[in-house]
Coordinates of N, CA and C in Angstrom, one line a residue:
X1 N -16.5 46.9 -94.0 CA -15.1 47.3 -93.4 C -14.7 46.2 -92.4
X2 N -13.5 45.5 -92.7 CA -13.0 45.0 -91.9 C -12.5 44.9 -90.5
X3 N -12.5 46.4 -90.0 CA -12.4 46.5 -88.4 C -13.5 47.1 -87.7
X4 N -14.8 46.9 -88.5 CA -15.8 48.0 -88.1 C -16.3 47.5 -86.6
X5 N -16.2 46.2 -86.3 CA -16.7 45.9 -84.7 C -15.8 46.3 -84.0
X6 N -14.2 46.7 -84.2 CA -13.2 46.8 -83.3 C -13.3 48.2 -83.0
X7 N -13.6 49.3 -84.1 CA -13.7 50.4 -84.4 C -14.7 50.9 -83.5
X8 N -16.0 50.5 -83.8 CA -17.3 50.9 -83.0 C -16.9 50.5 -81.4
X9 N -16.9 49.2 -81.4 CA -16.2 49.0 -79.8 C -15.6 49.8 -79.1
X10 N -14.2 50.1 -79.6 CA -13.4 51.0 -79.0 C -13.9 52.4 -78.7
X11 N -14.9 53.0 -79.6 CA -15.7 54.2 -79.6 C -16.6 54.0 -78.5
X12 N -17.4 53.1 -78.1 CA -18.4 52.8 -77.1 C -17.6 52.7 -75.9
X13 N -16.3 52.2 -75.8 CA -15.8 52.3 -74.6 C -15.1 54.0 -74.2
X14 N -15.0 54.3 -75.2 CA -14.5 55.9 -74.9 C -15.6 56.7 -74.4
X15 N -16.9 56.7 -75.3 CA -18.2 57.0 -74.7 C -18.5 56.7 -73.4
X16 N -18.3 55.4 -73.0 CA -18.9 54.9 -71.7 C -17.8 55.1 -70.5
X17 N -16.7 55.5 -70.6 CA -15.8 56.2 -70.0 C -16.2 57.6 -69.7
X18 N -16.3 58.2 -70.7 CA -16.8 59.8 -70.6 C -18.1 59.9 -69.6
X19 N -19.0 59.0 -70.1 CA -20.2 58.9 -69.2 C -19.9 58.6 -67.4
X20 N -19.2 57.6 -67.4 CA -18.8 57.0 -66.1 C -18.1 58.5 -65.4
X21 N -17.3 58.9 -66.2 CA -16.7 60.3 -65.4 C -17.2 61.4 -65.0
X22 N -18.2 61.7 -66.3 CA -19.3 62.9 -65.8 C -20.3 62.5 -64.7
X23 N -20.7 61.1 -64.5 CA -21.2 60.7 -63.6 C -20.4 61.1 -62.2
X24 N -19.6 60.7 -62.2 CA -18.7 60.7 -60.8 C -18.6 62.5 -60.6
X25 N -18.5 63.0 -61.1 CA -18.3 64.6 -61.3 C -19.4 65.0 -60.5
X26 N -20.6 64.7 -61.2 CA -21.9 65.5 -61.1 C -22.6 64.7 -60.0
X27 N -22.0 63.4 -59.4 CA -22.5 62.5 -58.4 C -23.8 62.0 -58.9
X28 N -24.0 61.9 -60.1 CA -25.1 61.0 -60.8 C -24.8 59.3 -61.1
X29 N -25.4 58.7 -60.3 CA -25.0 57.4 -60.0 C -25.5 56.6 -61.2
X30 N -26.7 56.9 -61.5 CA -27.3 56.4 -63.0 C -26.3 56.1 -64.1
X31 N -26.1 57.6 -64.5 CA -25.3 58.0 -65.5 C -24.0 57.4 -65.3
X32 N -23.1 57.2 -64.1 CA -21.9 56.6 -63.6 C -22.2 55.1 -64.2
X33 N -23.2 54.7 -63.8 CA -23.6 53.1 -63.9 C -23.6 52.7 -65.7
X34 N -24.5 53.8 -66.1 CA -24.7 53.4 -67.7 C -23.3 53.3 -68.4
X35 N -22.5 54.5 -67.8 CA -21.3 54.3 -68.4 C -20.4 53.3 -68.4
X36 N -20.2 52.7 -67.3 CA -19.8 51.4 -66.7 C -20.5 50.2 -67.9
X37 N -21.6 50.2 -68.0 CA -22.1 49.1 -68.6 C -21.9 49.6 -70.3
X38 N -21.7 50.9 -70.9 CA -21.3 51.1 -72.0 C -20.0 50.3 -72.3
X39 N -19.2 50.8 -71.4 CA -17.7 50.3 -71.8 C -17.6 49.1 -71.6
X40 N -18.4 48.4 -70.8 CA -18.3 46.8 -71.0 C -18.7 46.3 -72.3
X41 N -19.6 46.9 -72.4 CA -20.1 46.4 -74.1 C -19.3 46.5 -74.9
X42 N -18.6 47.7 -75.3 CA -17.9 48.1 -76.1 C -16.4 47.2 -76.3
X43 N -16.2 46.7 -74.7 CA -15.1 45.7 -74.8 C -15.3 44.5 -75.3
X44 N -16.7 44.1 -75.1 CA -17.1 42.8 -75.7 C -17.1 43.0 -77.4
X45 N -17.4 44.1 -77.6 CA -17.8 44.1 -79.2 C -16.6 44.4 -80.0
X46 N -15.4 44.8 -79.3 CA -14.3 44.9 -79.5 C -13.3 43.4 -79.7
X47 N -13.6 42.9 -78.8 CA -13.2 41.8 -78.7 C -14.0 40.6 -79.9
X48 N -15.1 40.6 -80.1 CA -15.6 40.0 -81.0 C -15.0 40.4 -82.3
X49 N -15.1 41.3 -82.4 CA -14.7 42.1 -83.9 C -13.3 41.7 -84.2
X50 N -12.3 41.6 -83.1 CA -10.8 41.2 -83.3 C -11.2 39.6 -83.7
X51 N -12.0 38.6 -82.6 CA -12.0 37.6 -83.4 C -12.4 37.2 -84.7
X52 N -13.3 37.7 -85.1 CA -13.9 37.4 -86.5 C -13.0 37.9 -87.3
X53 N -12.2 39.1 -87.3 CA -11.1 39.3 -88.2 C -10.0 38.6 -88.3
X54 N -9.6 37.8 -87.2 CA -8.6 36.8 -87.2 C -8.9 35.6 -87.9
X55 N -10.3 35.2 -87.6 CA -10.6 33.9 -88.1 C -10.7 34.3 -89.8
X56 N -11.3 35.3 -90.3 CA -11.2 35.5 -91.3 C -9.8 35.6 -92.0
X57 N -8.8 36.3 -91.5 CA -7.8 36.2 -91.8 C -7.0 34.6 -92.0
X58 N -7.5 33.8 -91.3 CA -6.9 32.7 -91.0 C -7.3 31.6 -92.3
X59 N -8.7 31.8 -92.7 CA -9.5 31.3 -93.6 C -8.8 31.7 -95.1
X60 N -8.4 33.2 -95.0 CA -7.7 33.6 -96.1 C -6.3 32.9 -96.2
X61 N -5.6 32.9 -95.0 CA -4.4 32.2 -95.4 C -4.5 30.7 -95.7
X62 N -5.3 30.1 -95.3 CA -5.6 28.6 -95.6 C -6.0 28.5 -97.0
X63 N -6.8 29.6 -97.7 CA -7.4 29.4 -99.1 C -6.0 29.6 -99.6
X64 N -5.0 30.8 -99.3 CA -3.9 30.8 -100.3 C -2.8 29.7 -100.3
X65 N -2.8 29.0 -98.9 CA -2.1 27.4 -98.9 C -2.8 26.8 -99.6
X66 N -3.9 26.5 -100.0 CA -4.6 25.3 -100.8 C -4.3 25.9 -102.3
X67 N -4.3 27.0 -102.6 CA -4.3 27.6 -104.3 C -2.9 27.6 -104.4
X68 N -2.0 27.3 -103.7 CA -0.5 27.3 -104.0 C 0.0 26.2 -104.2

């Protein structure tokens, strides 16, 4: 799937946000911290996925130009 890393990264961000907020509500600093870490991991994963996709698209475009 072309957008797999982007989608998984976004999902990880959502889960991280939920954990962070739940940690705040329950005064569980460990859960809040894990949520922040998971959210940051999700942002990185999404950006890596976006970069890989854009590189792939650029290679495809170059291939199309060469083939024309």
